[in-house]
Short mmCIF file of C-alpha atoms in Angstrom, two decimals:
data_model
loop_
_atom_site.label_atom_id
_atom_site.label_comp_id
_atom_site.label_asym_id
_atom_site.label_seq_id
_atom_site.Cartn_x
_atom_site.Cartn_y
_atom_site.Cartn_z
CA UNK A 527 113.16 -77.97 -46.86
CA UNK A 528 109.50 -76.78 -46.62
CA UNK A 529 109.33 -73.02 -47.61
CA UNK A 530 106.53 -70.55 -47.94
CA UNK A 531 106.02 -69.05 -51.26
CA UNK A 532 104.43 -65.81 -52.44
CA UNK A 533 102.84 -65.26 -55.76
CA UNK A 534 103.20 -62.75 -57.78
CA UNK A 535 107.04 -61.65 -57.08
CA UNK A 536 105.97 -58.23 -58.53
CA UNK A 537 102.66 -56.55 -59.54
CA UNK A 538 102.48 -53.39 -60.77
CA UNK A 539 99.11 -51.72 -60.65
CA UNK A 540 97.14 -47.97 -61.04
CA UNK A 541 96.30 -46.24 -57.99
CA UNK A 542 92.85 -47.20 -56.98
CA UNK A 543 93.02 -50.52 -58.25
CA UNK A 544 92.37 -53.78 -55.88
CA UNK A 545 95.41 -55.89 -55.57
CA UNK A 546 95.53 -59.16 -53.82
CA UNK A 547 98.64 -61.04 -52.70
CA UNK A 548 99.35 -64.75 -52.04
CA UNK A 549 100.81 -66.76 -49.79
CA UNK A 550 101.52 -70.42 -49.23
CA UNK A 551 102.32 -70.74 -45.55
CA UNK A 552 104.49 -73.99 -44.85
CA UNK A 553 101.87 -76.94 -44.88
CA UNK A 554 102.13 -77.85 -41.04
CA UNK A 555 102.06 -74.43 -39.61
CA UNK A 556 98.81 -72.76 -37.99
CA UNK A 557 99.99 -69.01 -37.44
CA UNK A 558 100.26 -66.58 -40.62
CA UNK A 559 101.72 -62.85 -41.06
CA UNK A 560 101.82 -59.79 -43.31
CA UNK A 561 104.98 -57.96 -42.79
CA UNK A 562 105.89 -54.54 -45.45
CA UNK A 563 108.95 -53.14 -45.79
CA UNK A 564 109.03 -49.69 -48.21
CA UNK A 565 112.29 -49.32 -49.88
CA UNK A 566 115.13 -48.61 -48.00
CA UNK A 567 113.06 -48.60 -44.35
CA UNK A 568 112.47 -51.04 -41.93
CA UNK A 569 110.62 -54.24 -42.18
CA UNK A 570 107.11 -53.32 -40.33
CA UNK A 571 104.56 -55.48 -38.93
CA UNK A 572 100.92 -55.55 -40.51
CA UNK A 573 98.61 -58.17 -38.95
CA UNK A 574 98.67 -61.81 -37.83
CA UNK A 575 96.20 -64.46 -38.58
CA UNK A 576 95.03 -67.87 -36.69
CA UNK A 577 92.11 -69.78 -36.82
CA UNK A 578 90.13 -68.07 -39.53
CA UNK A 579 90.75 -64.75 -37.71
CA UNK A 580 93.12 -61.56 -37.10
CA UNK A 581 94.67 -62.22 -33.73
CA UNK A 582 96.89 -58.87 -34.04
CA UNK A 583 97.24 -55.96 -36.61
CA UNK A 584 99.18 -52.72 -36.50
CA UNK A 585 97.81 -48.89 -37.16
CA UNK A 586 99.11 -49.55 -40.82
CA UNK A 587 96.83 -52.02 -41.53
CA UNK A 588 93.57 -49.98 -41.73
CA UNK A 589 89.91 -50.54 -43.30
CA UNK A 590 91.56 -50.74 -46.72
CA UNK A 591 93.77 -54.44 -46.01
CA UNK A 592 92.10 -57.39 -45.10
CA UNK A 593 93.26 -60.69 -45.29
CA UNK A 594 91.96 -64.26 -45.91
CA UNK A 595 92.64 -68.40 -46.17
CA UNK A 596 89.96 -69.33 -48.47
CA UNK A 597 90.71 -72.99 -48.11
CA UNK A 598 93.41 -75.24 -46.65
CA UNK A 599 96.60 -73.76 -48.37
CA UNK A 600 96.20 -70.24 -48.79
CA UNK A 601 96.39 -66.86 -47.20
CA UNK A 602 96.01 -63.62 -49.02
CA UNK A 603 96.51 -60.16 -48.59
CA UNK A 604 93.83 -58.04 -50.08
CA UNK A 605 94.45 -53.91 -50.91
CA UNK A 606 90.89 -52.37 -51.55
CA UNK A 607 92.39 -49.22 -53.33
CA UNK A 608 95.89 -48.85 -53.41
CA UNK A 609 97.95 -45.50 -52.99
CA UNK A 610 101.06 -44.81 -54.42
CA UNK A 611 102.28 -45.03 -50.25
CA UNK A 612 101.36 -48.81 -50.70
CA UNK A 613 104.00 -49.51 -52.88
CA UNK A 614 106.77 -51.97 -50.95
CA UNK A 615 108.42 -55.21 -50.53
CA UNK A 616 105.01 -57.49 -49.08
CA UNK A 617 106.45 -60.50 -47.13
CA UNK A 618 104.53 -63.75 -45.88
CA UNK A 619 105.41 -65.55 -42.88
CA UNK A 620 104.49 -68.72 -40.81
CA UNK A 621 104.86 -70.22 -37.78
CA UNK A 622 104.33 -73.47 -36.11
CA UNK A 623 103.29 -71.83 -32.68
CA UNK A 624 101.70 -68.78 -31.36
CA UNK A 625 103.33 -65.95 -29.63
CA UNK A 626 106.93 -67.20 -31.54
CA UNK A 627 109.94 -65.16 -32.79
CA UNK A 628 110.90 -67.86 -35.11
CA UNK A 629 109.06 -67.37 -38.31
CA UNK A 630 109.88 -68.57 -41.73
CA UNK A 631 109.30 -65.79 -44.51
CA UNK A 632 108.48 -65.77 -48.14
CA UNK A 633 110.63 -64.26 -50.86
CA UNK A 634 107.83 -61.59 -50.75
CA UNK A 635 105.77 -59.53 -53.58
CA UNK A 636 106.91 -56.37 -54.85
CA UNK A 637 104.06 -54.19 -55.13
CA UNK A 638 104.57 -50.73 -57.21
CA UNK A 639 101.89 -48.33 -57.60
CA UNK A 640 101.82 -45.61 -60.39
CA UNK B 769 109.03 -48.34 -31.87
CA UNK B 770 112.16 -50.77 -31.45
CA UNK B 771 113.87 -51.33 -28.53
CA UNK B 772 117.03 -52.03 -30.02
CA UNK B 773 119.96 -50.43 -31.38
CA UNK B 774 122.74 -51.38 -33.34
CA UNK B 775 125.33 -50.03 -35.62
CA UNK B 776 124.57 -49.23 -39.00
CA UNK B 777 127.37 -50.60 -41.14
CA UNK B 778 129.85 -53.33 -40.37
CA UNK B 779 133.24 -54.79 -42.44
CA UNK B 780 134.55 -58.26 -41.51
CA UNK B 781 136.96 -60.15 -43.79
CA UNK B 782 135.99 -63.82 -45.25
CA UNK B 783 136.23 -66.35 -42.84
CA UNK B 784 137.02 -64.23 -39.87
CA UNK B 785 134.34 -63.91 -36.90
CA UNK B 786 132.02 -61.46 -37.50
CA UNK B 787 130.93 -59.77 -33.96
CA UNK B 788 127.53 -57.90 -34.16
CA UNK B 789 126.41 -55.87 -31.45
CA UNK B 790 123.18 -55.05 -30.13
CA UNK B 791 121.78 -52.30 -27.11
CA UNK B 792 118.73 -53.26 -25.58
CA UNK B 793 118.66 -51.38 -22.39
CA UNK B 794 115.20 -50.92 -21.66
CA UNK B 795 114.51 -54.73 -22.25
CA UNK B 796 111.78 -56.81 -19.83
CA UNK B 797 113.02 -59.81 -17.65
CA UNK B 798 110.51 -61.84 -20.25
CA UNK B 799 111.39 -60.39 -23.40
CA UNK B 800 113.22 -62.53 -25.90
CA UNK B 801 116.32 -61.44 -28.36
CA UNK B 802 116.04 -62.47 -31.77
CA UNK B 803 118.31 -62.21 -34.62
CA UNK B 804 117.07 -62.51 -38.69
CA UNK B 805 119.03 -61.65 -41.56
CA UNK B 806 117.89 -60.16 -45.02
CA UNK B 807 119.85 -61.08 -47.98
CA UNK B 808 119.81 -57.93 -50.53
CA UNK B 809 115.50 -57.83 -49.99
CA UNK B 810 115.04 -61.12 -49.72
CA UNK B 811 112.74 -62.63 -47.38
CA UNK B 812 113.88 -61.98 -43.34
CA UNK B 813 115.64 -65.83 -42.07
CA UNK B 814 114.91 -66.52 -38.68
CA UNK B 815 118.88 -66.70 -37.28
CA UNK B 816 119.24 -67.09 -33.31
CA UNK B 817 117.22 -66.53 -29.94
CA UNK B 818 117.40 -66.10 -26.76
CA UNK B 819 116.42 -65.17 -23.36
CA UNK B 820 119.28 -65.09 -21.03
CA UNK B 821 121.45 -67.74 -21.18
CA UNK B 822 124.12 -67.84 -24.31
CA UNK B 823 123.25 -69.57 -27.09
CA UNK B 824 124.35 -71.76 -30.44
CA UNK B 825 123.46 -73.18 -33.43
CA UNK B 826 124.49 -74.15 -36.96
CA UNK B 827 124.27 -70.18 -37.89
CA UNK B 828 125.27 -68.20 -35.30
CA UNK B 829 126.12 -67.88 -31.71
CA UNK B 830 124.42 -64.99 -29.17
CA UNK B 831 126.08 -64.00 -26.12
CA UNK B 832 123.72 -62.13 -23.84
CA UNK B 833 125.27 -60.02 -21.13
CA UNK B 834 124.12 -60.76 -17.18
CA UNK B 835 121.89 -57.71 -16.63
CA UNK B 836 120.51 -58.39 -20.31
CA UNK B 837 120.82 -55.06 -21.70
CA UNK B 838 123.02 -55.88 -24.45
CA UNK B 839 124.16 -59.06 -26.75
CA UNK B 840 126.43 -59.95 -29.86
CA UNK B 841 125.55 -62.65 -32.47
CA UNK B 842 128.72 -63.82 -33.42
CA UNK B 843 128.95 -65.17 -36.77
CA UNK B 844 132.31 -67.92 -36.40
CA UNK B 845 134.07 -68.24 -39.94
CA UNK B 846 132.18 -65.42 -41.92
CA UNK B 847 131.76 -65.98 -45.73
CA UNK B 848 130.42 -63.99 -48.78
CA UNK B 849 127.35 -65.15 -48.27
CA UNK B 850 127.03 -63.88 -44.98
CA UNK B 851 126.65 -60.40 -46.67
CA UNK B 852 123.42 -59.11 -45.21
CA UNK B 853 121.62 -56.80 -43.23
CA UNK B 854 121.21 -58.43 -39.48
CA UNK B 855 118.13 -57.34 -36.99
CA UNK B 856 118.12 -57.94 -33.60
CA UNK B 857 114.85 -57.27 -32.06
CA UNK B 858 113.41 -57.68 -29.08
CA UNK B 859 109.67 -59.78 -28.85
CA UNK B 860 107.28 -57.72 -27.44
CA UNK B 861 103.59 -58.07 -25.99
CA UNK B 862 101.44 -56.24 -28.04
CA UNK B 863 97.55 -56.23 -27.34
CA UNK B 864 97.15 -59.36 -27.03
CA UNK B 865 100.27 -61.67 -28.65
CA UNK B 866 103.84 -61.16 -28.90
CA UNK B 867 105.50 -58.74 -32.00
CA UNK B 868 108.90 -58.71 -33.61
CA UNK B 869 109.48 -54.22 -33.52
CA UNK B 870 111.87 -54.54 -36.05
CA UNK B 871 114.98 -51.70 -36.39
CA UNK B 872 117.24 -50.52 -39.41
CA UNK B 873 119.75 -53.49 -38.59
CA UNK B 874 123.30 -53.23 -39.24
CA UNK B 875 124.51 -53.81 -42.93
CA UNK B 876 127.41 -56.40 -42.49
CA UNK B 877 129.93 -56.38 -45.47
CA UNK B 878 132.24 -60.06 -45.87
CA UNK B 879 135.30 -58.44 -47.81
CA UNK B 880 137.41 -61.48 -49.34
#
């Protein structure tokens, strides 16, 4: 069963340092998320993506996220300068169709920040 | 914020039917129900939708009631596995598409 998959399962990194975060959205889908979820709290949406642009975000995701598909396969999550508030559970997701409930999430990428 | 509310913790013995709960008063005659699970911070799985009418599926069944306001997903023969924390949330329109507001679930416990 196609799956998407998220690289790297954890990162650890200094406050202040850039992190990026990967995703492989299933290969036939068009429509690609960032959802967080800090330990313990609830899963919280960050921005969706279609046709080389953002087609939603949230308040969270400010001037220090932005996100990319540099070619066919791909779709990252980029943290300028992280804070030690950015440290959660980062998943991926995918859909087939716009404006759907159904979508199919990665394992996600634990990000801590010391 | 979400426009759902369920109850935090649930017990159900293996292979029983586990009966989840949801309260979504305020919801829109166009608003959809979902249901996802997370297995111990795992990824969300997409479970069960719907919009009025009851619905079923190799997972799960959802049982919306008439005036909408409230449904249960009703898990038939539960197993260990089943051990999760279930979300039902209500799609919403944001600016311009549709958003899953997600809430703290309810942490359902299979006993054997």
């Amino acid at each position: 069963e196609p799956e998407v998959t998220q690289t790297p399962s954890h990162q650890v990194t200094q406050m202040g340092q850039e992190v990026i975060l990967r995703c492989v959205p299933i290969s036939n889908h068009l429509y690609f998320y960032w959802y967080r979820q800090i330990l313990g709290q609830k899963v919280e949406f960050l921005v969706s993506f279609y046709n080389n642009e953002i087609s939603e975000k949230s308040e969270i995701f400010d001037d220090q996220f932005s996100v990319e598909r540099p070619d066919g396969s791909n779709f990252t999550l980029k943290i300028r300068s992280t804070k030690l508030e950015d440290s959660a559970m980062y998943f991926c997701a995918s859909s087939r169709e716009p404006n759907t409930g159904e979508l199919f999430f990665g394992e996600g990428s634990r990000l801590t920040v010391l | 914020d979400a426009k759902t509310t369920q109850p935090p913790s649930m017990d159900c013995a293996e292979g029983r039917a586990a009966n989840l709960p949801c309260n979504h008063s305020t919801i829109s005659g166009n608003e959809y129900v979902y249901w996802y699970r997370q297995i111990h911070s795992q990824g969300p799985q997409y479970i069960i939708h719907g919009l009025k009418n009851n619905e079923t599926n190799e997972m799960a069944s959802l049982i919306i009631t008439e005036d909408r306001k409230s449904s249960t997903l009703i898990l038939p023969h539960a197993t260990l596995r089943d051990t999760a924390v279930y979300y039902c949330i209500v799609r919403v329109l944001g600016r311009s598409n549709y958003q899953l507001i997600w809430g703290a679930g309810t942490k359902l416990i299979i006993k054997p």
